[in-house]
Every structure is written in structure tokens, then in C-alpha cells.
Amino acid sequence: AQSVTQLDSHVSVSEGTPVLLRCNYSSSYSPSLFWYVQHPNKGLQLLLKYTSAATLVKGINGFEAEFKKSETSFHLTKPSAHMSDAAEYFCVVSGRAGYSTLTFGKGTMLLVSP
Amino acid sequence: NAGVTQTPKFRVLKTGQSMTLLCAQDMNHEYMYWYRQDPGMGLRLIHYSVGEGTTAKGEVPDGYNVSRLKKQNFLLGLESAAPSQTSVYFCASSDPGQYNQPQHFGDGTRLSIL
């Protein structure tokens, strides 16, 4: 069994300040972890993925995430927010290799103010 | 690059009507998935397919049927639509691999049942 908890439903930042979106997971297997972003009226776009290689994963648009097994966390960060980062972000876990059925968090809405 | 294409983008149905949502992918992926997205719920898996001619139930399969007659297409059917099926439906596809491969999503079908 696997699950993922996104600790904040909404996060508000000012443009140019750091972003932190928190995610905790549980999995019976060695997990694969993903962050997806969804802009309004769009599908989900992959930001980055962790698959047991480097624990610090770099993604697109300046985002990165660190896998911490001891804390069962996979938090998403960005040093400096941009207005275009405003969107909903989903943390996703998949614990079984082969067919990849995913378990999604409930999402965190990132609001960026000027 | 078409990727994953969903048809239609919007639809309004009356209770009891039937319809089929079409998903087409041009990436030659083996695996395809149907999800529904409801506010505050993240994405929940309805059905999936690990290859042409195969389908399997996901987390919330009741009231839906699927078919995968061709590798590139995955159809989602509602035999008798109910208001509880008002949602945004997303199709995704991916390839098998040693580690779980990321899923590629369409832009969604917004379905309202009156």
C-alpha cells in the first residue's frame, strides 16, 4: 500500500521569494516519486521524478526536490518564485516497478503575488 | 507533438444518457490510464490498461467501462450518466521500465451531468 500527504492545501508567496511545497509519503516498496504541475484548464505536466538515483532531483523551471528516506519526505523547492509558477502542484508516489499505477496527493495551490 | 489527445474537451449530459470519451496517444506507449479529478481530491484512477486488448479496474471503477482495441486508443464509457460523475477526466499514457516511468497527460475532458 502507498499513500502521499501534501501538508498544505494553499501556499502564498511573493514574486522573487523562495517556494517550499511539502510532501510526505508512505510505501511498502522502494518508491518512485514525482511532482506534477497543473495550470488552469490544462493537464498535468511532469516537473521532476525520483527513482532511487541521486536524492536531490532537479526539474524544469528551476524546481528541485530532495528525497529524505528517514523523514519519508519529498519536498519541492524553488529559490525564487515567478508569477508564472502560480498553479496547482501534485506530489505522486508509485511503489511497484512495472505497470505504474500512481497515488496522487490532494494538491497544493501555489499563489504568487507581485 | 500531439502527445495525448482527449475528445471531446467539454460535454454536458442529462442523467441517464450515455457517452464515450476518447483518448489517443501517438507515443507508442504500452500503458494507458483514465483518471477523474474532483476538487480537493487529487486524481483518482478509474481504469487502466497495460496493453492492447487488456483492461483493469482502478480505485473508482463503478459506473464506467473501458476498451483498448487499438494500442493508441483508450475509450472510457459511461452507460448511464449520474450527477456524481460530474468531473474532469484525464487520460494518461506511459511506457514500462525498470523504474516507474512518468505518465503523460492529456488536457482533460470537462463533463457535467445535469
Tab-separated table of C-alpha atoms in Angstrom, chain B residues 22-92:
chain	number	residue	atom	x	y	z
B	22	LEU	CA	-11.840	9.055	-26.470
B	23	CYS	CA	-8.144	9.154	-25.673
B	24	ALA	CA	-5.475	8.859	-28.346
B	25	GLN	CA	-1.708	8.818	-27.887
B	26	ASP	CA	0.979	8.955	-30.564
B	27	MET	CA	3.979	7.946	-28.426
B	28	ASN	CA	3.537	4.194	-28.881
B	29	HIS	CA	3.106	3.757	-25.124
B	30	GLU	CA	2.033	0.390	-23.746
B	31	TYR	CA	0.168	1.669	-20.696
B	32	MET	CA	-2.849	3.938	-20.647
B	33	TYR	CA	-4.978	5.273	-17.804
B	34	TRP	CA	-8.203	7.110	-17.075
B	35	TYR	CA	-8.471	9.377	-14.035
B	36	ARG	CA	-11.086	11.666	-12.637
B	37	GLN	CA	-10.253	14.886	-10.831
B	38	ASP	CA	-12.574	16.397	-8.267
B	39	PRO	CA	-11.907	19.494	-6.125
B	40	GLY	CA	-9.683	18.698	-3.142
B	41	MET	CA	-9.376	15.028	-4.142
B	42	GLY	CA	-6.352	14.955	-6.402
B	43	LEU	CA	-6.611	12.445	-9.251
B	44	ARG	CA	-8.199	9.042	-8.762
B	45	LEU	CA	-7.622	6.128	-11.096
B	46	ILE	CA	-10.752	4.767	-12.790
B	47	HIS	CA	-9.381	2.078	-15.116
B	48	TYR	CA	-6.091	1.334	-16.777
B	49	SER	CA	-4.611	-0.843	-19.486
B	50	VAL	CA	-1.190	-2.465	-19.716
B	51	GLY	CA	-1.526	-3.324	-23.375
B	52	GLU	CA	-3.810	-3.678	-26.363
B	53	GLY	CA	-6.807	-5.806	-25.522
B	54	THR	CA	-6.293	-5.619	-21.732
B	55	THR	CA	-8.016	-3.513	-19.088
B	56	ALA	CA	-8.092	-3.457	-15.299
B	57	LYS	CA	-10.005	-1.673	-12.547
B	58	GLY	CA	-8.533	1.188	-10.626
B	59	GLU	CA	-9.619	2.893	-7.438
B	60	VAL	CA	-13.052	4.152	-8.569
B	61	PRO	CA	-14.296	1.934	-11.459
B	62	ASP	CA	-18.023	1.771	-10.697
B	63	GLY	CA	-20.260	3.259	-13.375
B	64	TYR	CA	-17.539	3.221	-16.047
B	65	ASN	CA	-16.369	0.796	-18.707
B	66	VAL	CA	-13.280	0.919	-20.906
B	67	SER	CA	-11.893	-0.665	-24.036
B	68	ARG	CA	-8.439	-0.805	-25.594
B	69	LEU	CA	-8.976	-2.288	-29.064
B	70	LYS	CA	-6.005	-0.453	-30.534
B	71	LYS	CA	-2.733	0.317	-28.804
B	72	GLN	CA	-3.020	4.044	-29.408
B	73	ASN	CA	-6.629	4.445	-28.211
B	74	PHE	CA	-8.288	4.042	-24.833
B	75	LEU	CA	-12.041	4.631	-24.566
B	76	LEU	CA	-13.965	5.454	-21.404
B	77	GLY	CA	-17.696	4.826	-21.423
B	78	LEU	CA	-20.498	5.985	-19.195
B	79	GLU	CA	-23.503	3.729	-19.782
B	80	SER	CA	-25.986	5.688	-17.660
B	81	ALA	CA	-24.599	9.022	-16.513
B	82	ALA	CA	-25.226	10.197	-12.940
B	83	PRO	CA	-24.668	13.642	-11.383
B	84	SER	CA	-21.919	12.106	-9.201
B	85	GLN	CA	-19.923	11.569	-12.392
B	86	THR	CA	-19.629	15.309	-12.978
B	87	SER	CA	-15.877	15.746	-13.028
B	88	VAL	CA	-12.812	16.474	-15.099
B	89	TYR	CA	-11.500	13.331	-16.751
B	90	PHE	CA	-7.848	12.897	-17.639
B	91	CYS	CA	-6.231	10.296	-19.804
B	92	ALA	CA	-2.554	9.425	-19.472
